[in-house]
């Protein structure tokens, strides 16, 4: 018989799943000893055919189990996907320490509602290619417009923002002293 080693304590879930699949294979007869094969050991052509048949059965069984495992991983990843990102905002300990538990609960609600909505929106975008492309084109257009605005604004005024503010303050001060006489 074939021995199966138990996964170590604290092993990752994937390791435990593989161990469970291995035991399933052993229980269902998916893997076995070559002594279980008909005609094993007599070296005939029937022996080779039996081995190839057995290999085919094992390959089909392996593919079936791989599909099951993939389905489990996909299902498990979908369960916590919407709103399942960061469990709490990074600022929550600070809010709890300074403002107390009520403010912390309120800030958690303020964080979680838009977080879930944005994650759901992102999930829907990822499911629909056309929507994803429309989103990217929209971002490209927005960044292009913002860039062109900043270029035209900077080109029309050779002075920097600090100089412009200083000039406006000096004009306002001159106007205030002139109007006060």
PDB file of C-alpha atoms in Angstrom:
ATOM      1  CA  UNK A   1       0.000   0.000   0.000  1.00  0.00           C
ATOM      2  CA  UNK A   2       1.010   3.619  -0.451  1.00  0.00           C
ATOM      3  CA  UNK A   3       1.797   5.702   2.632  1.00  0.00           C
ATOM      4  CA  UNK A   4       0.520   9.229   2.908  1.00  0.00           C
ATOM      5  CA  UNK A   5       2.266  11.864   4.990  1.00  0.00           C
ATOM      6  CA  UNK A   6       0.047  14.255   6.928  1.00  0.00           C
ATOM      7  CA  UNK A   7       0.587  17.962   6.249  1.00  0.00           C
ATOM      8  CA  UNK A   8       2.567  19.722   8.998  1.00  0.00           C
ATOM      9  CA  UNK A   9       0.735  21.685  11.688  1.00  0.00           C
ATOM     10  CA  UNK A  10       0.043  25.261  10.678  1.00  0.00           C
ATOM     11  CA  UNK A  11       0.399  24.391   7.002  1.00  0.00           C
ATOM     12  CA  UNK A  12      -1.084  26.722   4.419  1.00  0.00           C
ATOM     13  CA  UNK A  13      -4.642  25.933   3.244  1.00  0.00           C
ATOM     14  CA  UNK A  14      -3.297  24.936  -0.174  1.00  0.00           C
ATOM     15  CA  UNK A  15      -1.089  22.284   1.413  1.00  0.00           C
ATOM     16  CA  UNK A  16      -4.042  20.948   3.408  1.00  0.00           C
ATOM     17  CA  UNK A  17      -6.175  20.849   0.229  1.00  0.00           C
ATOM     18  CA  UNK A  18      -3.490  18.914  -1.600  1.00  0.00           C
ATOM     19  CA  UNK A  19      -3.304  16.479   1.311  1.00  0.00           C
ATOM     20  CA  UNK A  20      -7.081  16.051   1.172  1.00  0.00           C
ATOM     21  CA  UNK A  21      -6.939  15.451  -2.587  1.00  0.00           C
ATOM     22  CA  UNK A  22      -4.190  12.910  -2.145  1.00  0.00           C
ATOM     23  CA  UNK A  23      -6.226  10.998   0.428  1.00  0.00           C
ATOM     24  CA  UNK A  24      -9.250  11.195  -1.889  1.00  0.00           C
ATOM     25  CA  UNK A  25      -7.190   9.673  -4.680  1.00  0.00           C
ATOM     26  CA  UNK A  26      -6.047   6.876  -2.412  1.00  0.00           C
ATOM     27  CA  UNK A  27      -9.557   6.181  -1.128  1.00  0.00           C
ATOM     28  CA  UNK A  28     -11.199   6.188  -4.567  1.00  0.00           C
ATOM     29  CA  UNK A  29      -8.543   3.995  -6.086  1.00  0.00           C
ATOM     30  CA  UNK A  30      -7.177   6.779  -8.248  1.00  0.00           C
ATOM     31  CA  UNK A  31      -3.617   5.816  -7.351  1.00  0.00           C
ATOM     32  CA  UNK A  32      -2.476   2.399  -6.475  1.00  0.00           C
ATOM     33  CA  UNK A  33       0.299  -0.048  -6.398  1.00  0.00           C
ATOM     34  CA  UNK A  34       1.524  -1.510  -9.680  1.00  0.00           C
ATOM     35  CA  UNK A  35       0.860  -4.911  -8.129  1.00  0.00           C
ATOM     36  CA  UNK A  36      -2.868  -4.129  -8.418  1.00  0.00           C
ATOM     37  CA  UNK A  37      -2.630  -3.998 -12.228  1.00  0.00           C
ATOM     38  CA  UNK A  38      -3.829  -7.026 -14.155  1.00  0.00           C
ATOM     39  CA  UNK A  39      -0.970  -8.999 -15.628  1.00  0.00           C
ATOM     40  CA  UNK A  40       1.667  -6.885 -13.889  1.00  0.00           C
ATOM     41  CA  UNK A  41       5.098  -8.418 -13.929  1.00  0.00           C
ATOM     42  CA  UNK A  42       4.832 -10.975 -16.740  1.00  0.00           C
ATOM     43  CA  UNK A  43       6.360  -8.607 -19.357  1.00  0.00           C
ATOM     44  CA  UNK A  44       3.789  -9.144 -22.091  1.00  0.00           C
ATOM     45  CA  UNK A  45       2.226  -6.733 -24.595  1.00  0.00           C
ATOM     46  CA  UNK A  46      -0.921  -6.924 -22.495  1.00  0.00           C
ATOM     47  CA  UNK A  47       1.164  -5.566 -19.648  1.00  0.00           C
ATOM     48  CA  UNK A  48       2.095  -2.461 -21.651  1.00  0.00           C
ATOM     49  CA  UNK A  49      -1.495  -1.940 -22.790  1.00  0.00           C
ATOM     50  CA  UNK A  50      -2.724  -2.265 -19.207  1.00  0.00           C
ATOM     51  CA  UNK A  51      -0.167   0.283 -18.068  1.00  0.00           C
ATOM     52  CA  UNK A  52      -1.187   2.749 -20.793  1.00  0.00           C
ATOM     53  CA  UNK A  53      -4.848   2.262 -19.886  1.00  0.00           C
ATOM     54  CA  UNK A  54      -4.017   2.880 -16.257  1.00  0.00           C
ATOM     55  CA  UNK A  55      -2.066   6.037 -17.172  1.00  0.00           C
ATOM     56  CA  UNK A  56      -5.066   7.305 -19.140  1.00  0.00           C
ATOM     57  CA  UNK A  57      -7.374   6.698 -16.189  1.00  0.00           C
ATOM     58  CA  UNK A  58      -4.975   8.493 -13.836  1.00  0.00           C
ATOM     59  CA  UNK A  59      -4.605  11.465 -16.215  1.00  0.00           C
ATOM     60  CA  UNK A  60      -8.392  11.841 -16.501  1.00  0.00           C
ATOM     61  CA  UNK A  61      -8.759  11.573 -12.735  1.00  0.00           C
ATOM     62  CA  UNK A  62      -6.012  14.133 -12.212  1.00  0.00           C
ATOM     63  CA  UNK A  63      -7.705  16.553 -14.635  1.00  0.00           C
ATOM     64  CA  UNK A  64     -11.038  16.086 -12.844  1.00  0.00           C
ATOM     65  CA  UNK A  65      -9.495  16.748  -9.449  1.00  0.00           C
ATOM     66  CA  UNK A  66      -7.622  19.765 -10.818  1.00  0.00           C
ATOM     67  CA  UNK A  67     -10.931  21.214 -12.085  1.00  0.00           C
ATOM     68  CA  UNK A  68     -12.510  20.602  -8.667  1.00  0.00           C
ATOM     69  CA  UNK A  69      -9.607  22.296  -6.912  1.00  0.00           C
ATOM     70  CA  UNK A  70      -9.711  25.266  -9.273  1.00  0.00           C
ATOM     71  CA  UNK A  71     -13.455  25.607  -8.716  1.00  0.00           C
ATOM     72  CA  UNK A  72     -12.942  25.563  -4.943  1.00  0.00           C
ATOM     73  CA  UNK A  73     -10.243  28.232  -5.118  1.00  0.00           C
ATOM     74  CA  UNK A  74     -12.407  30.439  -7.359  1.00  0.00           C
ATOM     75  CA  UNK A  75     -15.444  30.022  -5.124  1.00  0.00           C
ATOM     76  CA  UNK A  76     -13.444  30.780  -1.998  1.00  0.00           C
ATOM     77  CA  UNK A  77     -11.903  33.882  -3.573  1.00  0.00           C
ATOM     78  CA  UNK A  78     -15.310  35.183  -4.707  1.00  0.00           C
ATOM     79  CA  UNK A  79     -16.921  34.829  -1.292  1.00  0.00           C
ATOM     80  CA  UNK A  80     -14.914  37.587   0.318  1.00  0.00           C
ATOM     81  CA  UNK A  81     -14.149  39.666  -2.731  1.00  0.00           C
ATOM     82  CA  UNK A  82     -16.731  42.470  -2.548  1.00  0.00           C
ATOM     83  CA  UNK A  83     -15.657  44.811   0.208  1.00  0.00           C
ATOM     84  CA  UNK A  84     -13.230  42.199   1.403  1.00  0.00           C
ATOM     85  CA  UNK A  85     -10.095  44.275   1.087  1.00  0.00           C
ATOM     86  CA  UNK A  86      -8.714  46.100   4.057  1.00  0.00           C
ATOM     87  CA  UNK A  87     -10.689  45.096   7.154  1.00  0.00           C
ATOM     88  CA  UNK A  88     -10.461  48.532   8.738  1.00  0.00           C
ATOM     89  CA  UNK A  89      -9.001  51.903   7.790  1.00  0.00           C
ATOM     90  CA  UNK A  90      -5.439  52.584   8.760  1.00  0.00           C
ATOM     91  CA  UNK A  91      -6.491  55.607  10.803  1.00  0.00           C
ATOM     92  CA  UNK A  92      -8.976  53.678  13.001  1.00  0.00           C
ATOM     93  CA  UNK A  93      -6.615  53.127  16.003  1.00  0.00           C
ATOM     94  CA  UNK A  94      -5.822  56.854  16.032  1.00  0.00           C
ATOM     95  CA  UNK A  95      -9.542  57.783  15.922  1.00  0.00           C
ATOM     96  CA  UNK A  96     -10.332  55.284  18.709  1.00  0.00           C
ATOM     97  CA  UNK A  97      -7.523  56.602  20.904  1.00  0.00           C
ATOM     98  CA  UNK A  98      -8.347  60.288  20.441  1.00  0.00           C
ATOM     99  CA  UNK A  99     -12.111  60.401  19.920  1.00  0.00           C
ATOM    100  CA  UNK A 100     -13.432  57.185  21.441  1.00  0.00           C
ATOM    101  CA  UNK A 101     -15.381  54.133  20.292  1.00  0.00           C
ATOM    102  CA  UNK A 102     -18.461  55.986  18.959  1.00  0.00           C
ATOM    103  CA  UNK A 103     -16.378  58.109  16.629  1.00  0.00           C
ATOM    104  CA  UNK A 104     -14.460  54.961  15.655  1.00  0.00           C
ATOM    105  CA  UNK A 105     -17.700  53.167  14.759  1.00  0.00           C
ATOM    106  CA  UNK A 106     -18.856  56.171  12.741  1.00  0.00           C
ATOM    107  CA  UNK A 107     -15.544  56.416  10.904  1.00  0.00           C
ATOM    108  CA  UNK A 108     -15.746  52.691  10.166  1.00  0.00           C
ATOM    109  CA  UNK A 109     -19.168  53.163   8.565  1.00  0.00           C
ATOM    110  CA  UNK A 110     -17.896  56.166   6.610  1.00  0.00           C
ATOM    111  CA  UNK A 111     -15.036  53.981   5.377  1.00  0.00           C
ATOM    112  CA  UNK A 112     -16.907  50.743   4.661  1.00  0.00           C
ATOM    113  CA  UNK A 113     -19.877  52.047   2.639  1.00  0.00           C
ATOM    114  CA  UNK A 114     -17.881  53.734  -0.154  1.00  0.00           C
ATOM    115  CA  UNK A 115     -15.260  50.978   0.028  1.00  0.00           C
ATOM    116  CA  UNK A 116     -17.854  48.291  -0.736  1.00  0.00           C
ATOM    117  CA  UNK A 117     -19.425  50.408  -3.490  1.00  0.00           C
ATOM    118  CA  UNK A 118     -16.068  51.064  -5.152  1.00  0.00           C
ATOM    119  CA  UNK A 119     -15.048  47.405  -4.926  1.00  0.00           C
ATOM    120  CA  UNK A 120     -18.352  46.324  -6.474  1.00  0.00           C
ATOM    121  CA  UNK A 121     -17.892  48.887  -9.266  1.00  0.00           C
ATOM    122  CA  UNK A 122     -14.358  47.631  -9.895  1.00  0.00           C
ATOM    123  CA  UNK A 123     -15.538  44.012  -9.972  1.00  0.00           C
ATOM    124  CA  UNK A 124     -18.206  44.869 -12.530  1.00  0.00           C
ATOM    125  CA  UNK A 125     -15.645  46.724 -14.644  1.00  0.00           C
ATOM    126  CA  UNK A 126     -13.350  43.711 -14.625  1.00  0.00           C
ATOM    127  CA  UNK A 127     -16.167  41.435 -15.786  1.00  0.00           C
ATOM    128  CA  UNK A 128     -17.025  43.579 -18.827  1.00  0.00           C
ATOM    129  CA  UNK A 129     -14.205  44.348 -21.235  1.00  0.00           C
ATOM    130  CA  UNK A 130     -16.042  47.196 -22.958  1.00  0.00           C
ATOM    131  CA  UNK A 131     -16.696  48.934 -19.650  1.00  0.00           C
ATOM    132  CA  UNK A 132     -13.062  48.512 -18.658  1.00  0.00           C
ATOM    133  CA  UNK A 133     -11.856  50.061 -21.908  1.00  0.00           C
ATOM    134  CA  UNK A 134     -14.369  52.927 -21.573  1.00  0.00           C
ATOM    135  CA  UNK A 135     -13.053  53.566 -18.057  1.00  0.00           C
ATOM    136  CA  UNK A 136      -9.440  53.671 -19.266  1.00  0.00           C
ATOM    137  CA  UNK A 137     -10.285  55.986 -22.176  1.00  0.00           C
ATOM    138  CA  UNK A 138     -12.164  58.259 -19.797  1.00  0.00           C
ATOM    139  CA  UNK A 139      -9.123  58.419 -17.490  1.00  0.00           C
ATOM    140  CA  UNK A 140      -6.846  59.165 -20.424  1.00  0.00           C
ATOM    141  CA  UNK A 141      -9.110  62.020 -21.565  1.00  0.00           C
ATOM    142  CA  UNK A 142      -9.334  63.477 -18.054  1.00  0.00           C
ATOM    143  CA  UNK A 143      -5.565  63.411 -17.574  1.00  0.00           C
ATOM    144  CA  UNK A 144      -5.052  64.938 -21.029  1.00  0.00           C
ATOM    145  CA  UNK A 145      -7.482  67.761 -20.257  1.00  0.00           C
ATOM    146  CA  UNK A 146      -5.922  68.400 -16.828  1.00  0.00           C
ATOM    147  CA  UNK A 147      -2.442  68.420 -18.349  1.00  0.00           C
ATOM    148  CA  UNK A 148      -3.425  70.820 -21.120  1.00  0.00           C
ATOM    149  CA  UNK A 149      -5.062  73.175 -18.575  1.00  0.00           C
ATOM    150  CA  UNK A 150      -1.933  73.257 -16.454  1.00  0.00           C
ATOM    151  CA  UNK A 151       0.264  73.868 -19.513  1.00  0.00           C
ATOM    152  CA  UNK A 152      -1.899  76.751 -20.770  1.00  0.00           C
ATOM    153  CA  UNK A 153      -2.183  78.283 -17.295  1.00  0.00           C
ATOM    154  CA  UNK A 154       1.582  78.156 -16.751  1.00  0.00           C
ATOM    155  CA  UNK A 155       2.322  79.498 -20.264  1.00  0.00           C
ATOM    156  CA  UNK A 156       0.105  82.594 -19.816  1.00  0.00           C
ATOM    157  CA  UNK A 157       1.731  83.647 -16.532  1.00  0.00           C
ATOM    158  CA  UNK A 158       5.558  83.684 -16.538  1.00  0.00           C
ATOM    159  CA  UNK A 159       5.701  84.349 -12.780  1.00  0.00           C
ATOM    160  CA  UNK A 160       5.250  81.503 -10.349  1.00  0.00           C
ATOM    161  CA  UNK A 161       2.311  81.282  -7.939  1.00  0.00           C
ATOM    162  CA  UNK A 162       4.268  82.806  -5.048  1.00  0.00           C
ATOM    163  CA  UNK A 163       5.216  85.867  -7.098  1.00  0.00           C
ATOM    164  CA  UNK A 164       1.639  86.277  -8.331  1.00  0.00           C
ATOM    165  CA  UNK A 165       0.269  86.178  -4.775  1.00  0.00           C
ATOM    166  CA  UNK A 166       2.915  88.649  -3.572  1.00  0.00           C
ATOM    167  CA  UNK A 167       2.041  91.010  -6.417  1.00  0.00           C
ATOM    168  CA  UNK A 168      -1.691  90.791  -5.609  1.00  0.00           C
ATOM    169  CA  UNK A 169      -1.053  91.444  -1.906  1.00  0.00           C
ATOM    170  CA  UNK A 170       1.131  94.463  -2.664  1.00  0.00           C
ATOM    171  CA  UNK A 171      -1.541  95.848  -5.030  1.00  0.00           C
ATOM    172  CA  UNK A 172      -4.221  95.303  -2.370  1.00  0.00           C
ATOM    173  CA  UNK A 173      -2.049  96.997   0.275  1.00  0.00           C
ATOM    174  CA  UNK A 174      -1.352  99.942  -2.031  1.00  0.00           C
ATOM    175  CA  UNK A 175      -5.050 100.249  -2.822  1.00  0.00           C
ATOM    176  CA  UNK A 176      -5.952 100.081   0.899  1.00  0.00           C
ATOM    177  CA  UNK A 177      -3.412 102.797   1.861  1.00  0.00           C
ATOM    178  CA  UNK A 178      -4.477 104.964  -1.089  1.00  0.00           C
ATOM    179  CA  UNK A 179      -8.185 104.628  -0.261  1.00  0.00           C
ATOM    180  CA  UNK A 180      -7.593 105.345   3.450  1.00  0.00           C
ATOM    181  CA  UNK A 181      -6.260 108.928   2.838  1.00  0.00           C
TER     182      UNK A 181
END
